[in-house]
C-alpha cells in the first residue's frame, strides 16, 4: 500500500472522527447546562468534516497518476 | 555486491525493500497498540457506572492536538507528492510544517503532562480527602519529598467538584456521572487552605500511580509520544542532514520520504483512535 492509499484511509478516519466529535459536542450542548462552546465546537467539527471531504477529492484528483501500491 | 530493489520495485511483490520493511514493522506496531487498546477497553467496560475518571483530561487540548496531527499528515503527503513532481522548494516548505506540527503536538502534550504532575490528591489523617493544586504548582511532590525538603506546611487550592465527589465516595455513595463539562467544573477551585505536613496521611500527584485510568492513559500517550519523537527525528534527518541524496539518487530519496510518511500516518492514525477513546468515551 502506497502513501497515497494510506492517506485516503487516514482522511476517511479523520472525517469519521470529526463527525463523531461534532455529534458528541452537539449532544453535550443539548444536555442541561450545555454551553455555547459545545455548539461552536460541533459546528467547527462539521465544517472540518466537509473540508476534509473536499480535500480528499482534491487529493485524489491531484495524485491520480500515482499508484495505490 | 549491490543490494537489489532498494529503489525499484520487485516484480513479484510490486514493492521496494523499504516499503515492505515498513509495512512489516507497522504490522508489529498494530499488535503493540492493539494490546494496549484492548486493555483500556476491558478496563473501561469493567468499571462501575460513573466511576471512570476520564473527565480529568482537557478535551480542548486533545482536540487541538488532533487538528495539529491531521495537518501534519496532509503536509507529509503533500511533501512526498511535491518530490514526485520534482518540486524541491515545495517539499522543503511542507515538510518543515510537518516538523513544526510535531513540535507543537509534543509541546501541548508536555503541558498536559505537567498539569497532571502538579495536580494533587491529599488525604488527611482525619479522613478528609481533597484534590487540587499546591501554591506555586510544584511537580511530583509526595510526603517523603516534603519531609526531605523540610517543608512543614503549604497552601493548597482544593477543587470544588472533586472535593464534593470525594466526600460522597467517602460516605459510601456512588460518585456522580461526570458531565461533559466536568473538566471545567473540576478546575473551579475553592479558597486556599493551609495544610500541615504532619496532618497528611497520603499525598501524591495525578501521575500513572494515581489510578488505573491514569496508568493506562500515561502508558498509551507516552508510547505514542515516543513514536512522534522518533518519526519527527527521522523526517527531520531526511529533510535536513540527508537531503544531499536528492541530487545523487532522487528516486531512493523520494522512497525514503514515502516510508517516513507511512510511519507518520500510522502514528497519526493511532492518535485518531486514542483521542475519542481516552478523552470522550
Coordinates of C-alpha atoms in Angstrom, one line a residue:
Chain A
X1 CA 0.0 0.0 0.0
X2 CA 1.5 3.3 -1.0
X3 CA 1.4 6.6 1.0
X4 CA -1.4 7.7 -1.3
X5 CA -3.7 4.8 -0.3
X6 CA -2.8 5.1 3.4
X7 CA -3.5 8.8 3.2
X8 CA -7.0 8.1 1.9
X9 CA -7.6 5.6 4.8
X10 CA -6.4 8.4 7.2
X11 CA -8.6 11.1 5.7
X12 CA -11.7 8.8 5.9
X13 CA -10.9 8.0 9.5
X14 CA -10.4 11.8 10.2
X15 CA -13.8 12.6 8.6
X16 CA -15.5 9.9 10.8
X17 CA -13.7 11.3 13.9
X18 CA -14.8 14.9 13.1
X19 CA -18.4 13.8 12.5
X20 CA -18.3 11.8 15.7
X21 CA -16.8 14.6 17.7
X22 CA -19.3 17.0 16.3
X23 CA -22.1 14.7 17.3
X24 CA -20.6 14.3 20.8
X25 CA -20.4 18.1 21.2
X26 CA -24.0 18.6 19.9
X27 CA -25.3 16.0 22.4
X28 CA -23.5 17.9 25.2
X29 CA -25.0 21.2 24.0
X30 CA -28.5 19.7 24.2
X31 CA -28.0 18.4 27.7
X32 CA -29.0 20.7 30.6
X33 CA -26.1 23.1 31.3
X34 CA -24.7 22.7 27.7
X35 CA -22.6 25.7 26.7
X36 CA -22.3 27.7 23.5
X37 CA -18.8 26.4 23.3
X38 CA -20.1 22.9 22.7
X39 CA -22.3 24.2 19.9
X40 CA -19.4 26.1 18.4
X41 CA -17.2 23.0 18.6
X42 CA -20.0 21.0 16.9
X43 CA -20.2 23.5 14.0
X44 CA -16.4 23.6 13.6
X45 CA -16.2 19.8 13.6
X46 CA -18.9 19.6 10.9
X47 CA -17.1 22.3 8.8
X48 CA -13.8 20.3 9.3
X49 CA -15.5 17.1 8.1
X50 CA -16.7 18.9 5.0
X51 CA -13.3 20.5 4.5
X52 CA -11.6 17.1 4.8
X53 CA -14.0 15.6 2.3
X54 CA -13.3 18.4 -0.2
X55 CA -9.6 18.0 0.4
X56 CA -9.8 14.2 -0.1
X57 CA -11.4 14.7 -3.5
X58 CA -8.8 17.3 -4.5
X59 CA -6.0 14.9 -3.3
X60 CA -7.4 12.0 -5.4
X61 CA -7.6 14.3 -8.4
X62 CA -4.1 15.7 -7.9
X63 CA -2.4 12.3 -7.4
X64 CA -4.4 10.3 -10.0
X65 CA -1.3 9.2 -11.8
X66 CA 0.3 7.7 -8.7
X67 CA -0.2 4.0 -7.9
X68 CA -2.1 2.7 -4.8
X69 CA 0.5 0.0 -4.3
Chain B
X1 CA 27.7 -6.6 -4.2
X2 CA 24.7 -4.4 -4.9
X3 CA 21.5 -4.9 -2.9
X4 CA 18.6 -5.3 -5.3
X5 CA 15.3 -3.4 -5.2
X6 CA 16.4 -0.6 -2.9
X7 CA 14.8 1.9 -5.4
X8 CA 12.9 -0.2 -8.0
X9 CA 10.0 -2.4 -7.1
X10 CA 10.3 -6.2 -7.0
X11 CA 8.3 -7.6 -9.9
X12 CA 6.6 -10.2 -7.7
X13 CA 5.5 -8.0 -4.8
X14 CA 5.4 -4.7 -6.6
X15 CA 7.2 -3.1 -3.6
X16 CA 10.7 -1.9 -3.0
X17 CA 12.6 -3.2 0.1
X18 CA 12.0 -0.3 2.4
X19 CA 8.2 -0.3 1.8
X20 CA 7.9 -4.0 2.5
X21 CA 10.0 -3.5 5.6
X22 CA 8.0 -0.6 7.0
X23 CA 4.7 -2.5 6.5
X24 CA 6.1 -5.5 8.4
X25 CA 7.2 -3.1 11.1
X26 CA 3.8 -1.4 11.2
X27 CA 2.1 -4.8 11.5
X28 CA 4.1 -5.4 14.7
X29 CA 3.2 -1.9 15.9
X30 CA -0.5 -2.6 15.3
X31 CA -0.2 -5.6 17.7
X32 CA 1.6 -3.5 20.3
X33 CA -1.0 -0.7 20.3
X34 CA -3.8 -3.2 19.8
X35 CA -2.9 -5.0 23.0
X36 CA -2.9 -1.7 24.9
X37 CA -6.2 -0.5 23.3
X38 CA -7.8 -3.9 24.3
X39 CA -6.5 -3.4 27.8
X40 CA -8.0 0.0 28.0
X41 CA -11.4 -1.1 26.6
X42 CA -11.6 -4.0 29.0
X43 CA -10.8 -1.8 32.0
X44 CA -13.3 0.9 30.8
X45 CA -16.1 -1.6 30.2
X46 CA -15.4 -3.3 33.5
X47 CA -15.6 -0.1 35.5
X48 CA -18.7 0.6 37.5
X49 CA -21.1 3.2 36.0
X50 CA -19.9 6.7 36.8
X51 CA -16.6 5.8 38.3
X52 CA -14.4 6.2 35.2
X53 CA -12.4 9.4 35.7
X54 CA -11.9 10.3 32.0
X55 CA -13.1 13.9 32.8
X56 CA -9.7 14.6 34.2
X57 CA -8.4 15.4 30.7
X58 CA -8.8 18.7 28.9
X59 CA -10.8 17.8 25.8
X60 CA -9.9 21.0 24.0
X61 CA -6.2 20.4 24.3
X62 CA -6.7 16.9 23.0
X63 CA -8.9 18.3 20.1
X64 CA -6.2 20.9 19.2
X65 CA -3.6 18.1 19.1
X66 CA -5.8 16.1 16.8
X67 CA -6.1 19.1 14.4
X68 CA -2.3 19.5 14.5
X69 CA -1.7 15.9 13.6
X70 CA -4.2 15.9 10.8
X71 CA -2.5 19.0 9.4
X72 CA 0.9 17.2 9.7
X73 CA -0.4 14.2 7.8
X74 CA -1.6 16.4 5.0
X75 CA 1.8 18.2 4.8
X76 CA 3.7 15.0 4.9
X77 CA 1.8 13.6 1.9
X78 CA 2.0 16.9 0.0
X79 CA 5.8 16.9 0.5
X80 CA 6.0 13.4 -1.0
X81 CA 3.8 14.5 -3.9
X82 CA 6.0 17.5 -4.4
X83 CA 9.1 15.3 -4.8
X84 CA 7.2 13.1 -7.3
X85 CA 6.6 16.3 -9.3
X86 CA 10.3 17.5 -8.8
X87 CA 9.2 20.5 -6.7
X88 CA 12.1 20.6 -4.2
X89 CA 11.1 24.0 -2.7
X90 CA 7.5 22.9 -2.1
X91 CA 8.9 19.7 -0.4
X92 CA 11.2 21.7 1.9
X93 CA 8.4 24.0 2.9
X94 CA 5.6 21.4 3.5
X95 CA 7.9 19.1 5.4
X96 CA 9.1 22.0 7.6
X97 CA 5.4 22.4 8.5
X98 CA 5.3 18.7 9.4
X99 CA 8.2 19.1 11.8
X100 CA 6.7 22.2 13.3
X101 CA 3.4 20.4 13.8
X102 CA 5.2 17.5 15.6
X103 CA 6.9 20.1 17.9
X104 CA 3.5 21.8 18.6
X105 CA 2.0 18.4 19.4
X106 CA 4.8 17.5 21.8
X107 CA 4.5 20.9 23.4
X108 CA 0.8 20.6 24.1
X109 CA 1.3 17.0 25.4
X110 CA 4.0 18.2 27.7
X111 CA 1.7 20.9 29.0
X112 CA -1.0 18.3 29.7
X113 CA 1.5 16.0 31.5
X114 CA 2.8 19.0 33.5
X115 CA -0.8 19.8 34.6
X116 CA -1.2 16.2 35.8
X117 CA 2.1 16.2 37.7
X118 CA 1.2 19.4 39.5
X119 CA -2.4 18.3 40.3
X120 CA -2.6 16.6 43.7
X121 CA -4.7 14.2 45.8
X122 CA -4.5 14.7 49.6
X123 CA -5.9 12.5 52.3
X124 CA -5.6 13.9 55.8
X125 CA -5.3 11.9 59.0
X126 CA -8.9 13.0 59.9
X127 CA -10.2 11.2 56.8
X128 CA -10.8 14.3 54.7
X129 CA -9.9 13.9 51.0
X130 CA -9.2 16.7 48.5
X131 CA -7.8 17.2 45.1
X132 CA -6.4 20.5 43.8
X133 CA -3.2 22.4 43.3
X134 CA -0.4 23.3 45.7
X135 CA 0.6 27.0 45.6
X136 CA 3.5 27.6 43.2
X137 CA 2.5 24.4 41.2
X138 CA 5.4 22.2 42.3
X139 CA 5.9 19.0 40.4
X140 CA 5.8 15.4 41.6
X141 CA 5.6 16.1 45.4
X142 CA 4.8 13.3 47.8
X143 CA 5.0 13.0 51.6
X144 CA 8.6 11.7 51.6
X145 CA 9.7 14.6 49.3
X146 CA 8.1 17.2 51.6
X147 CA 9.9 15.7 54.6
X148 CA 13.2 15.6 52.7
X149 CA 12.7 19.3 51.7
X150 CA 11.8 20.0 55.4
X151 CA 8.5 21.7 54.4
X152 CA 6.2 21.8 57.4
X153 CA 3.1 23.4 55.7
X154 CA 1.9 24.7 52.4
X155 CA -1.0 26.4 50.7
X156 CA -3.4 24.2 48.9
X157 CA -6.2 25.2 46.5
X158 CA -8.8 22.4 46.6
X159 CA -11.2 21.9 43.7
X160 CA -14.9 22.2 44.3
X161 CA -16.1 19.3 42.2
X162 CA -13.5 16.8 43.3
X163 CA -13.8 17.6 47.0
X164 CA -17.6 17.0 46.8
X165 CA -17.2 13.8 44.8
X166 CA -14.5 12.5 47.1
X167 CA -16.7 13.4 50.1
X168 CA -19.6 11.5 48.6
X169 CA -17.5 8.5 47.8
X170 CA -16.1 8.6 51.4
X171 CA -19.7 8.5 52.6
X172 CA -20.3 5.3 50.6
X173 CA -22.4 6.9 47.8
X174 CA -21.6 6.4 44.1
X175 CA -19.6 9.2 42.5
X176 CA -21.8 11.3 40.2
X177 CA -21.6 10.6 36.5
X178 CA -19.1 13.1 35.0
X179 CA -20.9 15.6 32.8
X180 CA -19.2 16.6 29.6
X181 CA -18.2 19.9 31.1
X182 CA -16.9 18.3 34.3
X183 CA -13.4 19.2 33.4
X184 CA -14.2 22.9 33.7
X185 CA -16.1 22.4 36.9
X186 CA -13.2 20.3 38.3
X187 CA -10.8 23.2 37.9
X188 CA -13.1 25.6 39.7
X189 CA -11.1 26.0 42.9
X190 CA -12.1 26.9 46.5
X191 CA -10.0 29.4 48.5
X192 CA -6.6 28.3 49.6
X193 CA -6.2 26.2 52.7
X194 CA -3.0 25.8 54.8
X195 CA -2.2 22.2 55.1
X196 CA 0.3 21.0 57.8
X197 CA 2.5 18.1 56.6
X198 CA 2.1 16.3 59.9
X199 CA -1.7 16.1 59.2
X200 CA -1.2 14.4 55.9
X201 CA -1.8 10.7 55.6
X202 CA -1.4 10.5 51.8
X203 CA -0.2 12.9 49.1
X204 CA 0.5 12.2 45.5
X205 CA 0.1 13.9 42.1
X206 CA -2.1 12.6 39.3
X207 CA 0.7 10.6 37.8
X208 CA 0.3 7.0 36.5
X209 CA 0.3 5.7 40.1
X210 CA -2.9 7.7 41.0
X211 CA -5.4 5.3 39.4
X212 CA -5.9 2.7 36.7
X213 CA -7.2 5.2 34.2
X214 CA -4.2 7.5 34.5
X215 CA -1.9 4.4 34.4
X216 CA -3.3 3.4 31.0
X217 CA -3.5 7.0 29.9
X218 CA 0.2 7.6 30.5
X219 CA 1.2 4.3 29.0
X220 CA -0.7 4.8 25.8
X221 CA 0.0 8.5 25.3
X222 CA 3.6 8.1 26.5
X223 CA 4.2 5.3 24.0
X224 CA 2.5 7.4 21.3
X225 CA 4.6 10.5 22.1
X226 CA 7.8 8.3 21.8
X227 CA 6.6 7.4 18.3
X228 CA 6.0 11.0 17.5
X229 CA 9.5 11.9 18.6
X230 CA 11.0 9.0 16.6
X231 CA 9.0 9.9 13.5
X232 CA 9.8 13.6 13.7
X233 CA 13.5 12.8 14.1
X234 CA 13.5 10.6 11.0
X235 CA 11.6 13.2 9.0
X236 CA 14.0 15.9 10.2
X237 CA 17.1 13.8 9.3
X238 CA 15.8 13.2 5.8
X239 CA 14.7 16.8 5.3
X240 CA 17.9 18.3 6.6
X241 CA 21.2 16.4 7.0
X242 CA 20.4 13.6 4.5
X243 CA 18.9 15.9 1.8
X244 CA 22.0 15.6 -0.4
X245 CA 20.7 12.2 -1.6
X246 CA 18.1 14.1 -3.7
X247 CA 21.0 15.1 -6.1
X248 CA 22.6 11.7 -6.3
X249 CA 19.7 9.3 -6.1
X250 CA 16.3 11.2 -6.3
X251 CA 14.2 8.0 -6.6
X252 CA 15.6 6.5 -3.4
X253 CA 15.3 9.8 -1.6
X254 CA 11.6 10.0 -2.6
X255 CA 11.1 6.5 -1.4
X256 CA 12.6 7.4 2.0
X257 CA 10.2 10.3 2.3
X258 CA 7.3 7.9 1.4
X259 CA 8.4 5.4 4.1
X260 CA 8.8 8.0 6.7
X261 CA 5.4 9.3 5.7
X262 CA 3.8 5.9 6.1
X263 CA 5.2 5.7 9.6
X264 CA 3.9 9.2 10.3
X265 CA 0.5 8.3 9.1
X266 CA 0.4 5.3 11.3
X267 CA 1.3 7.4 14.3
X268 CA -1.4 9.9 13.4
X269 CA -3.9 7.2 12.9
X270 CA -3.2 5.8 16.3
X271 CA -4.0 9.3 17.7
X272 CA -7.2 9.4 15.7
X273 CA -8.3 6.3 17.8
X274 CA -6.7 7.5 21.0
X275 CA -8.4 10.8 21.2
X276 CA -12.0 9.6 21.3
X277 CA -11.2 6.6 23.4
X278 CA -9.2 8.5 26.1
X279 CA -10.9 11.9 26.1
X280 CA -14.5 11.3 25.1
X281 CA -15.8 7.8 25.9

